[in-house]
XYZ file of C-alpha atoms in Angstrom:
786
model
C -16.589 -19.937 -63.979
C -16.069 -16.244 -63.338
C -13.100 -17.155 -61.114
C -11.652 -19.314 -63.901
C -12.034 -16.519 -66.458
C -10.317 -13.993 -64.169
C -7.386 -16.317 -63.369
C -4.429 -15.654 -65.782
C -3.208 -19.268 -65.416
C -6.341 -21.438 -65.370
C -5.892 -24.969 -64.012
C -6.211 -28.095 -66.052
C -9.714 -29.660 -66.304
C -8.836 -32.269 -63.638
C -7.802 -29.546 -61.172
C -10.680 -27.225 -61.959
C -13.078 -28.288 -59.176
C -10.483 -28.397 -56.356
C -9.259 -24.982 -57.504
C -12.790 -23.577 -57.360
C -13.369 -25.078 -53.899
C -10.142 -23.561 -52.598
C -11.218 -20.199 -54.006
C -14.580 -20.605 -52.240
C -12.748 -21.332 -48.981
C -10.781 -18.093 -49.351
C -13.971 -16.118 -49.960
C -15.761 -17.905 -47.056
C -18.895 -18.007 -49.256
C -21.113 -21.030 -48.363
C -23.440 -20.409 -51.319
C -20.561 -20.505 -53.800
C -19.350 -23.792 -52.345
C -22.766 -25.378 -52.687
C -22.942 -24.171 -56.290
C -19.684 -26.027 -56.950
C -20.858 -29.106 -55.003
C -23.932 -29.508 -57.259
C -22.047 -30.060 -60.608
C -19.598 -32.382 -58.823
C -22.523 -34.647 -57.924
C -24.033 -34.169 -61.403
C -20.820 -35.284 -63.132
C -20.401 -38.271 -60.795
C -17.120 -37.071 -59.341
C -17.963 -38.066 -55.737
C -15.610 -41.017 -55.767
C -12.418 -38.930 -56.042
C -10.709 -38.787 -52.639
C -8.727 -35.622 -53.413
C -11.806 -33.772 -54.632
C -13.980 -34.941 -51.704
C -11.276 -33.905 -49.217
C -11.360 -30.408 -50.709
C -15.163 -30.372 -50.472
C -14.977 -31.595 -46.869
C -12.367 -28.936 -46.089
C -14.615 -26.245 -47.578
C -17.609 -27.140 -45.390
C -15.413 -27.473 -42.277
C -13.729 -24.114 -42.852
C -17.027 -22.296 -43.483
C -18.640 -23.703 -40.336
C -21.196 -25.938 -42.103
C -20.846 -28.779 -39.604
C -23.821 -30.847 -40.777
C -22.796 -30.623 -44.474
C -19.218 -31.525 -43.560
C -20.407 -34.612 -41.656
C -22.667 -35.611 -44.543
C -19.761 -35.456 -46.988
C -17.477 -37.273 -44.532
C -20.007 -40.066 -43.907
C -20.613 -40.546 -47.666
C -16.927 -40.771 -48.567
C -16.196 -44.330 -49.715
C -12.521 -43.885 -48.906
C -11.172 -41.758 -46.102
C -7.579 -40.680 -45.712
C -5.835 -39.324 -42.606
C -6.424 -35.846 -44.078
C -10.171 -36.574 -44.069
C -10.114 -37.576 -40.411
C -7.927 -34.604 -39.438
C -10.245 -32.175 -41.243
C -13.336 -33.309 -39.356
C -11.288 -33.503 -36.122
C -9.998 -29.955 -36.555
C -13.510 -28.696 -37.252
C -14.766 -29.952 -33.869
C -11.611 -29.034 -31.924
C -11.545 -25.446 -33.215
C -15.277 -25.161 -32.660
C -14.812 -26.037 -28.991
C -16.656 -29.378 -29.286
C -14.020 -31.404 -27.446
C -16.339 -34.333 -26.689
C -17.032 -34.860 -30.421
C -13.367 -34.243 -31.201
C -12.309 -36.986 -28.759
C -14.768 -39.422 -30.361
C -13.402 -38.644 -33.821
C -9.806 -38.913 -32.589
C -10.463 -42.319 -31.022
C -11.918 -43.544 -34.366
C -8.916 -42.476 -36.495
C -7.202 -45.678 -37.707
C -3.709 -44.196 -37.541
C -3.547 -40.718 -35.971
C -0.511 -38.768 -37.146
C 1.294 -35.756 -35.649
C -1.380 -33.429 -37.087
C -4.127 -35.430 -35.322
C -2.359 -35.284 -31.949
C -1.422 -31.616 -32.365
C -5.018 -30.739 -33.267
C -6.199 -32.198 -29.956
C -3.478 -30.334 -28.050
C -4.480 -27.036 -29.710
C -8.147 -27.723 -28.942
C -7.417 -28.244 -25.241
C -5.238 -25.130 -25.175
C -7.953 -22.969 -26.745
C -10.382 -23.990 -23.977
C -7.833 -23.438 -21.206
C -7.539 -27.163 -20.437
C -3.761 -26.961 -20.195
C -3.225 -30.101 -18.118
C -5.232 -32.119 -20.643
C -3.082 -30.653 -23.432
C 0.105 -31.699 -21.621
C -1.283 -35.195 -20.935
C -2.183 -35.563 -24.641
C 1.359 -34.581 -25.597
C 2.794 -37.205 -23.249
C 0.497 -39.843 -24.795
C 1.614 -38.716 -28.252
C 5.283 -39.201 -27.394
C 4.652 -42.582 -25.762
C 2.812 -43.644 -28.946
C 5.987 -43.091 -30.955
C 4.714 -40.063 -32.921
C 7.335 -37.337 -33.402
C 6.066 -33.860 -32.477
C 6.388 -31.042 -34.986
C 7.520 -27.526 -34.156
C 3.832 -26.512 -34.053
C 3.206 -29.279 -31.479
C 6.060 -27.982 -29.346
C 4.946 -24.340 -29.431
C 1.491 -25.396 -28.205
C 2.544 -27.796 -25.455
C 5.151 -25.312 -24.211
C 2.370 -22.685 -24.104
C 0.355 -25.131 -21.941
C 3.307 -25.565 -19.563
C 3.658 -21.784 -19.393
C -0.033 -21.171 -18.653
C -0.220 -23.888 -15.981
C 3.219 -23.029 -14.513
C 4.263 -26.681 -15.099
C 7.973 -25.852 -15.121
C 9.154 -29.409 -14.412
C 7.367 -30.781 -17.472
C 8.467 -27.729 -19.439
C 12.103 -28.570 -18.675
C 11.567 -32.102 -20.031
C 9.892 -30.754 -23.159
C 12.895 -28.449 -23.596
C 15.235 -31.457 -23.460
C 13.125 -33.183 -26.118
C 13.300 -30.048 -28.298
C 17.115 -30.091 -28.085
C 17.189 -33.836 -28.843
C 15.170 -33.327 -32.046
C 17.334 -30.390 -33.090
C 14.500 -27.829 -32.991
C 15.977 -25.445 -30.412
C 17.177 -23.157 -33.203
C 13.670 -22.768 -34.672
C 12.615 -19.249 -33.712
C 8.929 -19.946 -32.832
C 9.928 -22.903 -30.642
C 12.738 -20.965 -28.950
C 10.374 -18.034 -28.360
C 7.864 -20.399 -26.751
C 10.562 -21.739 -24.414
C 11.696 -18.215 -23.624
C 8.137 -17.159 -22.834
C 7.584 -20.205 -20.612
C 10.685 -19.597 -18.504
C 9.883 -15.891 -18.216
C 6.298 -16.490 -17.067
C 7.356 -19.237 -14.655
C 9.910 -16.884 -13.076
C 13.023 -18.800 -14.134
C 15.082 -15.873 -15.411
C 18.302 -17.945 -15.479
C 16.886 -20.463 -17.978
C 15.275 -17.639 -19.967
C 18.648 -15.940 -20.292
C 20.205 -19.299 -21.283
C 17.689 -19.759 -24.121
C 17.996 -16.126 -25.241
C 21.792 -16.149 -25.457
C 21.837 -19.364 -27.528
C 19.335 -18.162 -30.101
C 21.133 -17.431 -33.370
C 18.081 -15.813 -34.865
C 15.934 -13.449 -32.825
C 12.805 -11.586 -33.811
C 10.866 -8.805 -32.073
C 8.854 -11.338 -30.100
C 12.125 -12.639 -28.627
C 13.186 -9.193 -27.447
C 9.674 -8.306 -26.216
C 9.544 -11.398 -23.995
C 12.904 -10.582 -22.408
C 12.026 -6.905 -21.998
C 8.759 -7.797 -20.259
C 10.517 -10.279 -17.959
C 13.239 -7.826 -16.944
C 10.679 -5.080 -16.276
C 8.579 -7.374 -14.072
C 11.692 -8.354 -12.095
C 12.675 -4.701 -11.658
C 15.749 -4.976 -13.888
C 14.986 -1.743 -15.683
C 18.463 -1.149 -17.103
C 18.577 -4.585 -18.771
C 15.097 -4.091 -20.216
C 15.965 -0.663 -21.624
C 19.234 -1.900 -23.154
C 17.340 -4.665 -25.008
C 14.695 -2.174 -26.094
C 17.420 0.014 -27.603
C 18.655 -2.962 -29.654
C 15.353 -3.173 -31.529
C 15.681 -1.116 -34.710
C 11.943 -0.592 -35.107
C 10.101 -1.427 -31.868
C 6.485 -2.450 -32.314
C 3.557 -1.599 -30.042
C 4.231 -4.693 -27.902
C 7.785 -3.459 -27.265
C 6.561 -0.053 -26.135
C 3.781 -1.609 -24.036
C 6.292 -3.861 -22.268
C 8.278 -0.821 -21.118
C 5.229 1.287 -20.198
C 3.438 -1.531 -18.347
C 6.677 -2.534 -16.604
C 7.197 1.000 -15.304
C 3.605 1.002 -13.956
C 4.066 -2.326 -12.181
C 7.300 -1.117 -10.579
C 5.691 2.110 -9.358
C 7.476 4.426 -11.810
C 4.302 6.076 -13.033
C 5.976 9.280 -14.233
C 8.488 7.202 -16.243
C 5.562 5.315 -17.784
C 3.967 8.562 -18.936
C 7.283 9.894 -20.248
C 7.780 6.695 -22.266
C 4.251 7.022 -23.639
C 5.063 10.577 -24.724
C 8.283 9.351 -26.399
C 6.327 6.693 -28.278
C 3.924 9.274 -29.663
C 6.798 11.538 -30.754
C 9.287 9.015 -32.139
C 7.078 6.495 -33.912
C 4.050 6.323 -36.152
C 2.464 3.703 -33.922
C -0.973 4.296 -32.483
C -1.518 3.277 -28.852
C -3.678 0.182 -28.472
C -6.025 -0.701 -25.622
C -3.159 -2.158 -23.549
C -1.110 1.040 -23.915
C -4.053 3.212 -22.931
C -4.970 0.985 -19.966
C -1.395 1.253 -18.647
C -1.063 5.038 -19.023
C -4.495 5.540 -17.451
C -3.328 3.359 -14.566
C -0.295 5.632 -14.167
C -2.586 8.688 -14.165
C -4.744 6.992 -11.511
C -1.757 6.324 -9.255
C -0.585 9.917 -9.659
C -4.173 11.199 -9.283
C -3.540 13.255 -12.415
C -7.096 14.098 -13.467
C -6.055 16.632 -16.124
C -3.811 14.227 -18.031
C -6.317 11.396 -17.574
C -9.012 13.525 -19.197
C -6.705 14.242 -22.160
C -6.180 10.513 -22.707
C -9.924 9.952 -22.394
C -10.485 12.609 -25.056
C -8.088 10.723 -27.380
C -10.014 7.490 -26.738
C -13.272 9.209 -27.718
C -11.680 10.883 -30.762
C -10.335 7.651 -32.274
C -13.461 5.716 -31.207
C -11.779 3.036 -29.088
C -14.169 0.612 -27.412
C -14.043 1.293 -23.672
C -15.503 -2.072 -22.703
C -12.947 -4.184 -20.867
C -9.501 -3.033 -19.725
C -9.717 0.532 -21.072
C -13.070 1.158 -19.388
C -11.830 -0.285 -16.106
C -8.704 1.871 -16.291
C -10.861 4.963 -16.923
C -13.071 4.126 -13.933
C -10.012 3.669 -11.692
C -8.421 6.893 -12.935
C -11.507 9.040 -12.324
C -12.314 7.389 -8.983
C -8.763 7.765 -7.625
C -8.540 11.345 -8.909
C -11.656 12.454 -7.038
C -14.104 12.454 -9.974
C -16.286 9.650 -8.621
C -19.421 10.755 -10.439
C -17.700 10.557 -13.840
C -16.425 7.099 -12.925
C -19.984 6.092 -12.022
C -21.281 7.335 -15.413
C -18.711 5.171 -17.189
C -19.940 2.187 -15.168
C -23.471 2.973 -16.324
C -22.261 3.154 -19.957
C -20.216 -0.053 -19.929
C -22.329 -2.040 -17.458
C -21.053 -4.001 -14.484
C -20.478 -7.246 -16.386
C -16.999 -6.110 -17.486
C -16.164 -4.261 -14.244
C -13.044 -5.787 -12.722
C -12.079 -5.837 -9.060
C -9.422 -3.118 -9.397
C -11.896 -0.663 -10.905
C -14.605 -1.582 -8.392
C -12.188 -1.185 -5.484
C -11.038 2.205 -6.793
C -14.664 3.304 -7.169
C -15.456 2.056 -3.691
C -12.448 3.926 -2.250
C -13.670 7.055 -4.024
C -17.074 6.795 -2.361
C -15.461 6.001 0.994
C -13.420 9.223 0.746
C -16.578 11.284 0.301
C -18.422 9.246 2.926
C -21.146 7.930 0.608
C -21.230 4.140 0.480
C -24.772 3.633 -0.859
C -23.757 3.920 -4.553
C -20.834 1.553 -3.931
C -23.187 -0.979 -2.341
C -25.538 -0.693 -5.343
C -22.657 -1.525 -7.680
C -21.529 -4.364 -5.422
C -25.051 -5.835 -5.380
C -25.228 -5.597 -9.189
C -22.067 -7.701 -9.647
C -23.026 -11.199 -10.784
C -20.272 -13.094 -9.001
C -18.225 -10.739 -6.822
C -14.986 -12.422 -5.850
C -13.266 -12.397 -2.492
C -11.446 -9.123 -3.267
C -14.707 -7.312 -4.059
C -16.333 -8.622 -0.865
C -13.287 -7.587 1.143
C -13.223 -4.113 -0.409
C -16.894 -3.536 0.437
C -16.535 -4.849 4.003
C -13.411 -2.807 4.735
C -15.047 0.226 3.092
C -17.862 0.027 5.635
C -15.436 -0.497 8.503
C -13.147 2.407 7.566
C -16.186 4.650 7.324
C -17.234 3.781 10.875
C -20.139 1.539 9.803
C -18.977 -1.436 11.840
C -22.402 -3.090 12.065
C -22.739 -2.947 8.253
C -19.241 -4.388 7.865
C -19.995 -7.268 10.230
C -23.396 -7.958 8.609
C -21.791 -8.157 5.172
C -18.980 -10.308 6.542
C -21.549 -12.746 7.952
C -23.272 -12.792 4.542
C -19.921 -13.541 2.945
C -19.449 -16.545 5.227
C -22.982 -17.794 4.494
C -23.291 -17.213 0.748
C -20.116 -15.681 -0.655
C -16.616 -16.891 -1.371
C -14.519 -18.139 1.523
C -12.817 -15.172 3.248
C -9.087 -15.289 2.683
C -6.234 -14.161 4.873
C -6.380 -10.646 3.418
C -10.091 -10.290 4.320
C -9.430 -11.339 7.905
C -6.241 -9.268 8.246
C -7.972 -6.173 6.851
C -10.901 -6.463 9.287
C -8.559 -7.163 12.189
C -6.649 -4.013 11.273
C -9.875 -2.003 11.524
C -10.718 -3.509 14.916
C -7.142 -2.734 16.016
C -7.635 0.956 15.330
C -10.933 0.835 17.225
C -9.381 -1.209 20.066
C -12.450 -3.440 19.836
C -11.383 -6.568 21.690
C -14.775 -8.319 21.561
C -15.048 -7.974 17.787
C -11.409 -8.951 17.405
C -11.900 -12.146 19.425
C -14.927 -13.095 17.319
C -12.889 -12.627 14.164
C -10.050 -14.682 15.665
C -12.533 -17.523 16.186
C -13.625 -17.262 12.543
C -9.982 -17.352 11.420
C -9.431 -20.551 13.422
C -12.553 -22.117 11.910
C -11.435 -21.191 8.386
C -7.911 -22.506 9.126
C -6.398 -19.074 8.441
C -5.177 -18.290 11.955
C -1.714 -19.671 11.153
C -1.390 -17.380 8.127
C 1.417 -14.917 8.705
C -0.684 -11.906 7.620
C -3.549 -12.897 9.936
C -1.089 -13.710 12.732
C 0.543 -10.293 12.442
C -2.871 -8.609 12.415
C -3.911 -10.587 15.510
C -0.764 -9.502 17.368
C -1.533 -5.862 16.594
C -5.248 -6.215 17.404
C -4.677 -7.844 20.799
C -1.901 -5.403 21.636
C -3.903 -2.286 20.778
C -6.905 -3.686 22.638
C -4.817 -4.010 25.795
C -4.354 -7.791 25.837
C -0.571 -8.182 25.604
C -0.785 -11.786 26.897
C -2.897 -12.845 23.920
C -0.566 -10.958 21.572
C 2.432 -12.910 22.914
C 0.481 -16.169 22.636
C -0.169 -15.500 18.918
C 3.491 -14.598 18.410
C 4.565 -17.920 19.903
C 2.023 -19.848 17.799
C 3.340 -18.533 14.471
C 6.993 -19.045 15.372
C 7.635 -21.143 12.239
C 6.448 -18.418 9.886
C 7.658 -15.217 11.549
C 8.927 -12.470 9.283
C 10.410 -9.060 10.081
C 6.921 -7.577 10.399
C 5.949 -10.216 12.985
C 8.970 -9.486 15.181
C 8.511 -5.735 14.751
C 4.821 -5.924 15.697
C 5.662 -7.850 18.866
C 8.560 -5.557 19.840
C 6.359 -2.487 19.404
C 3.524 -4.122 21.352
C 5.817 -4.925 24.286
C 7.219 -1.389 24.248
C 3.738 0.173 24.306
C 2.747 -2.012 27.246
C 5.702 -0.945 29.355
C 7.651 -4.174 28.842
C 10.650 -2.378 27.372
C 13.248 -4.819 28.692
C 11.360 -7.785 27.216
C 11.082 -5.907 23.907
C 14.842 -5.348 23.880
C 15.493 -9.032 24.648
C 13.293 -9.959 21.694
C 15.163 -7.519 19.439
C 18.506 -9.031 20.489
C 17.136 -12.511 19.731
C 16.030 -11.264 16.313
C 19.581 -10.111 15.598
C 21.019 -13.467 16.716
C 18.939 -15.409 14.176
C 20.186 -13.031 11.451
C 16.769 -11.567 10.680
C 17.499 -8.070 9.437
C 15.470 -5.341 11.157
C 13.918 -2.622 9.013
C 13.374 1.054 9.778
C 10.075 0.328 11.578
C 11.788 -2.281 13.776
C 14.230 0.383 14.896
C 11.410 2.831 15.661
C 9.922 0.082 17.844
C 13.110 -0.763 19.743
C 14.003 2.918 20.251
C 10.478 3.408 21.588
C 11.083 0.475 23.973
C 14.248 2.161 25.266
C 12.308 5.408 25.699
C 9.586 3.820 27.809
C 12.046 2.336 30.316
C 14.662 5.121 30.259
C 17.541 3.111 28.718
C 19.355 6.091 27.220
C 22.742 4.505 26.474
C 21.092 1.402 25.001
C 18.960 3.615 22.771
C 22.029 5.504 21.567
C 23.815 2.248 20.717
C 20.820 1.003 18.696
C 20.632 4.306 16.836
C 24.295 3.908 15.833
C 23.767 0.220 14.980
C 20.955 1.186 12.644
C 23.112 3.697 10.764
C 26.513 2.011 10.767
C 25.727 -1.719 10.590
C 22.346 -2.057 8.907
C 22.843 1.048 6.729
C 19.373 2.397 7.446
C 19.153 6.152 6.993
C 17.348 7.654 10.006
C 13.958 9.200 9.281
C 12.098 11.881 11.196
C 10.487 9.096 13.277
C 13.887 7.807 14.455
C 15.051 11.321 15.339
C 11.791 11.952 17.245
C 12.364 8.739 19.244
C 15.855 9.879 20.215
C 14.606 13.319 21.268
C 11.854 11.659 23.327
C 14.376 9.238 24.857
C 16.688 12.059 25.981
C 13.874 14.386 27.016
C 11.998 11.866 29.185
C 15.281 11.077 30.952
C 15.641 14.776 31.819
C 18.551 15.355 29.402
C 16.826 18.379 27.903
C 19.923 20.301 26.802
C 21.304 17.193 25.111
C 17.943 16.683 23.378
C 17.988 20.308 22.196
C 21.556 19.983 20.900
C 20.557 16.734 19.145
C 17.795 18.639 17.333
C 20.215 21.366 16.258
C 22.638 18.828 14.740
C 20.003 16.802 12.880
C 20.716 16.556 9.102
C 17.005 16.989 8.374
C 14.686 19.832 9.300
C 12.991 19.153 12.670
C 9.256 18.650 12.268
C 6.236 19.084 14.535
C 6.821 15.719 16.197
C 10.458 16.541 17.061
C 9.667 19.898 18.681
C 6.507 18.423 20.258
C 8.560 15.689 21.953
C 10.962 18.250 23.396
C 8.105 20.487 24.535
C 6.361 17.577 26.258
C 9.568 16.732 28.143
C 9.991 20.362 29.170
C 6.493 20.256 30.684
C 7.313 17.078 32.655
C 10.645 18.468 33.921
C 9.353 22.078 34.275
C 11.969 23.725 32.054
C 10.213 26.961 31.099
C 12.998 28.550 29.010
C 13.428 25.573 26.696
C 9.647 25.042 26.571
C 9.252 28.572 25.161
C 11.895 27.858 22.475
C 10.283 24.548 21.510
C 6.766 26.028 21.449
C 7.861 28.919 19.208
C 9.539 26.510 16.772
C 6.493 24.259 16.755
C 4.044 27.115 16.205
C 6.208 28.482 13.389
C 5.678 25.183 11.554
C 2.037 24.733 12.609
C 0.472 27.998 13.893
C -2.809 26.282 14.811
C -1.277 23.481 16.879
C -3.405 23.484 20.042
C -1.037 21.037 21.749
C 1.807 23.561 21.649
C -0.263 26.259 23.364
C -1.593 23.825 25.973
C 1.815 22.311 26.739
C 3.441 25.736 27.125
C 0.592 27.051 29.282
C 0.702 23.925 31.445
C 4.485 24.226 31.848
C 4.139 27.843 32.967
C 1.289 26.938 35.329
C 3.284 24.022 36.799
C 6.077 26.512 37.587
C 3.649 28.951 39.213
C 3.822 31.491 36.375
C 0.020 31.973 36.319
C 0.010 35.327 34.523
C 2.251 34.060 31.724
C 0.105 30.950 31.407
C -3.001 33.116 31.170
C -1.387 35.166 28.387
C -0.674 32.004 26.403
C -4.272 30.826 26.814
C -5.552 34.282 25.783
C -3.329 34.233 22.706
C -4.740 30.824 21.883
C -8.278 32.153 22.241
C -7.559 35.293 20.203
C -6.269 33.165 17.326
C -9.336 30.907 17.535
C -7.223 27.848 18.189
C -9.411 25.228 19.835
C -7.964 23.094 22.579
C -8.393 19.358 22.157
C -10.850 18.180 24.774
C -9.837 15.213 26.879
C -12.159 12.247 27.018
C -12.080 8.565 27.917
C -14.143 5.647 26.702
C -14.878 2.067 27.631
C -16.555 -0.671 25.592
C -19.074 -2.902 27.350
C -21.214 -5.464 25.522
C -20.221 -4.127 22.089
C -21.268 -0.583 23.022
C -18.807 2.279 23.513
C -19.427 4.688 26.410
C -17.562 8.002 26.279
C -16.884 10.390 29.174
C -15.520 13.925 29.452
C -14.376 15.837 32.529
C -17.348 16.466 34.875
C -19.523 14.560 32.410
C -23.199 15.055 33.277
C -24.811 13.564 30.162
C -24.570 9.825 30.746
C -27.870 8.091 31.652
C -26.192 6.501 34.708
C -24.724 9.811 35.878
C -25.974 9.648 39.467
C -24.774 6.072 40.014
C -21.384 6.909 38.465
C -20.896 9.957 40.689
C -21.904 8.011 43.809
C -19.426 5.258 42.892
C -16.516 7.667 42.248
C -17.253 9.543 45.496
C -17.187 6.263 47.409
C -13.934 5.181 45.736
C -12.350 8.595 46.336
C -13.019 8.431 50.066
C -11.813 4.816 50.332
C -8.479 5.353 48.548
C -7.791 8.468 50.641
C -8.166 6.272 53.711
C -5.609 3.924 52.126
C -3.071 6.775 51.925
C -3.821 8.369 48.550
C -3.070 12.109 48.463
C -4.638 14.030 45.544
C -2.010 15.738 43.357
C -3.602 19.177 43.050
C -0.587 20.337 41.027
C -2.139 18.384 38.157
C -4.846 21.087 37.979
C -3.011 23.770 36.044
C -5.255 26.646 37.057
C -5.018 29.068 40.022
C -7.948 27.738 42.074
C -8.781 26.823 45.645
C -7.499 23.413 46.796
C -11.019 22.083 47.392
C -12.102 23.050 43.880
C -8.979 21.473 42.419
C -9.711 18.213 44.254
C -13.282 18.148 42.933
C -11.991 18.622 39.369
C -9.490 15.803 39.842
C -12.166 13.468 41.216
C -14.237 13.900 38.038
C -11.494 13.376 35.431
C -12.793 11.387 32.480
C -10.796 8.201 33.125
C -12.012 8.053 36.734
C -15.636 8.386 35.577
C -15.069 5.650 32.977
C -13.613 3.347 35.653
C -16.569 4.016 37.984
C -19.018 3.208 35.167
C -17.134 0.013 34.267
C -17.106 -1.138 37.915
C -20.901 -0.763 38.037
C -21.543 -2.585 34.754
C -19.051 -5.465 34.668
C -18.805 -8.762 36.592
C -16.709 -8.869 39.734
C -12.953 -9.391 39.085
C -13.326 -8.645 35.336
C -10.444 -6.687 33.803
C -11.297 -3.052 32.998
C -10.000 -1.574 29.707
C -10.101 2.219 29.470
C -9.014 4.272 26.451
C -7.994 7.946 26.607
C -7.190 10.473 23.882
C -4.656 12.453 25.971
C -1.750 11.568 28.246
C -2.855 10.319 31.672
C -2.185 12.906 34.376
C -0.115 12.323 37.509
C -3.132 12.370 39.827
C -5.126 9.831 37.793
C -2.087 7.587 37.503
C -1.607 7.596 41.262
C -5.336 7.213 41.985
C -5.799 4.248 39.620
C -2.966 2.383 41.347
C -4.921 2.672 44.622
C -8.225 1.801 42.901
C -6.750 -1.405 41.414
C -5.763 -2.503 44.917
C -9.091 -1.445 46.422
C -11.335 -3.288 43.941
C -8.894 -6.190 43.377
C -9.046 -5.829 39.608
C -6.578 -5.266 36.801
C -7.212 -1.924 35.148
C -5.644 -1.308 31.732
C -5.506 2.293 30.553
C -4.324 3.274 27.090
C -3.338 6.908 26.608
C -1.694 8.612 23.614
C 1.738 7.089 24.183
C 1.384 3.706 25.883
C -0.586 1.202 27.949
C -0.624 1.259 31.729
C -1.429 -2.061 33.447
C -2.549 -1.299 37.001
C -2.677 -4.257 39.370
C -2.408 -4.645 43.171
C -1.445 -0.998 43.622
C 1.352 -0.771 41.033
C 1.670 0.072 37.347
C 3.589 -1.702 34.591
C 5.293 1.573 33.633
C 6.965 1.717 37.054
C 5.928 5.383 37.219
C 8.094 6.278 34.212
C 5.967 7.554 31.357
């Protein structure tokens, strides 16, 4: 009655009760509705269909399901509106089973009935069911409304059902609804999300009326496709861009890697509009800060979040965690996790936090967070496993990987490729083979990412045959990276001519090489001394494939010329380079000067190198060794003294071999290994035997002024020789030996290992800093050119 008194135009007595019920619906007051229901019953008005529909609508809208059903069941006469009201109540409440029962009982479902079911399926993410319901609706002869179309098009968009979406579009045109803005916007959004930019443009250009949503959809699509100019031109057409417009530009810049542009746009938004950033804006700008590792700016944005009291649960909290973790403030990131809990922690934030702990070498807190995740997905498992592996905790990584296979999600190609990459860097062939077996069992071995990782793993572990086998197996799926990996592998194993043949084949099938491919093929030319071929490829790269040479390409050319003894040409090449020569360029020239004993140029290269990096121990050692090799002992001693005076530590040479998943490391004259006596007896025996076969120790490889006998003793106990002796003792007869070394193999060891391979009738594979040497039957794959 109070409502009636306050209304300036009170309804007629017959409309009084429906009017009051509609007012109660607006106020969402269940008590008020029941107060109105009571006099309706008292006055015997329960037979009026219109009035009872209003009462039913009230209970449905206020969530009183039982009261709504009671009214519905007691109605002597039900209209389609009655059925649709009770149907909508269940559909919007997420009770699809009840909704289906009601729908099946409707005598004559109309477009509202069908659309209500479609909306209900959409709200629960059952997009295929929504599309199927629409198809049934059409086959039943019911004409869809514009609201039906917007919902079914949204279902096609969410499920990427572009084929059905195209048919729905044709139906929209047939019914003359393509000019209705909400329908056209739905079509535009569908084509944009399904990646059909041509159709999206078609719809956009034919829209007579466009609203901000229209422009925002196109802006977002263009930004995601990297068409920044088109997106910005559309943005400029909007007279008063809303927060969605600004977010589309900011988020697009972040996705395309233009983080500074994203922050500049955010600053422009704050200056040129009265809009306040929402959680999506803040998540994007925090992501930009994370990528730039801009802790100061990230803290300012965090302060704004606290000041305006924005809830940090969800995307904003995850963005804050990522920003702090990537910017080095891992402890602050951890406190935010403790505040928000791990239930809302997404994989990106967890991975960033994990990376932060990996950088500081503390994985225990990361493991605690991982264990607290309710259902970690494959990305979280992979991040934790690779975190262990990158931190040298291989046993932990493998234990967690086994747990993943037993109780976690199925490892995907990224998990396997990431672990294979770790084993590649460790040159762990046994672990790599085990992982290859797992990949075969999981049917991921044919994946291009896993295939590429396997090629690299086998190559770096010294098994070029297995690498080539994998390359041949994934022939149907090869990409540029696959070919590049194989070319580089062949080059590193001394098969330069085969690598060049493969590169030429790559060109014939019109697969465009990238800058890394050219580094690989130039390296192949370097390892076999093909100077003119290397020059032609360098020109091909610049003039045909329009690839601007980087410092790596220039270093390859310097190495190519220097190894071939063309030292003056290499020096002139450096002087004409359009970029400033770096440590690698001068280091390559210096190394060649040592090999070819060019003291004058070695001094120039060493001075240039030390000017860039004063503490480069390699420069001092290479110069001292060059002087020693030329008999300039006093000058060499001065260089070594200068090195000592400046507290520059020389890198110690060592070799290692892996046997039964355990790595054994050896230095020169190593006396610490438990099998020392047996190793020294074995190397003494081998030394005597190969000398009988004609081996003459190269005492010039000892770059110190010592007696010949002392020099020979030093040579006999070089680290790679000790590693070979140990491996011969501890491996089955005829097994291949795989030795790794952190420095370039010396002339004496190279010559000695050729004799040893013939003596023991085994293949011996030695990897030094530049390449692999395959010793077999008294010869080496490098053909003595390294």
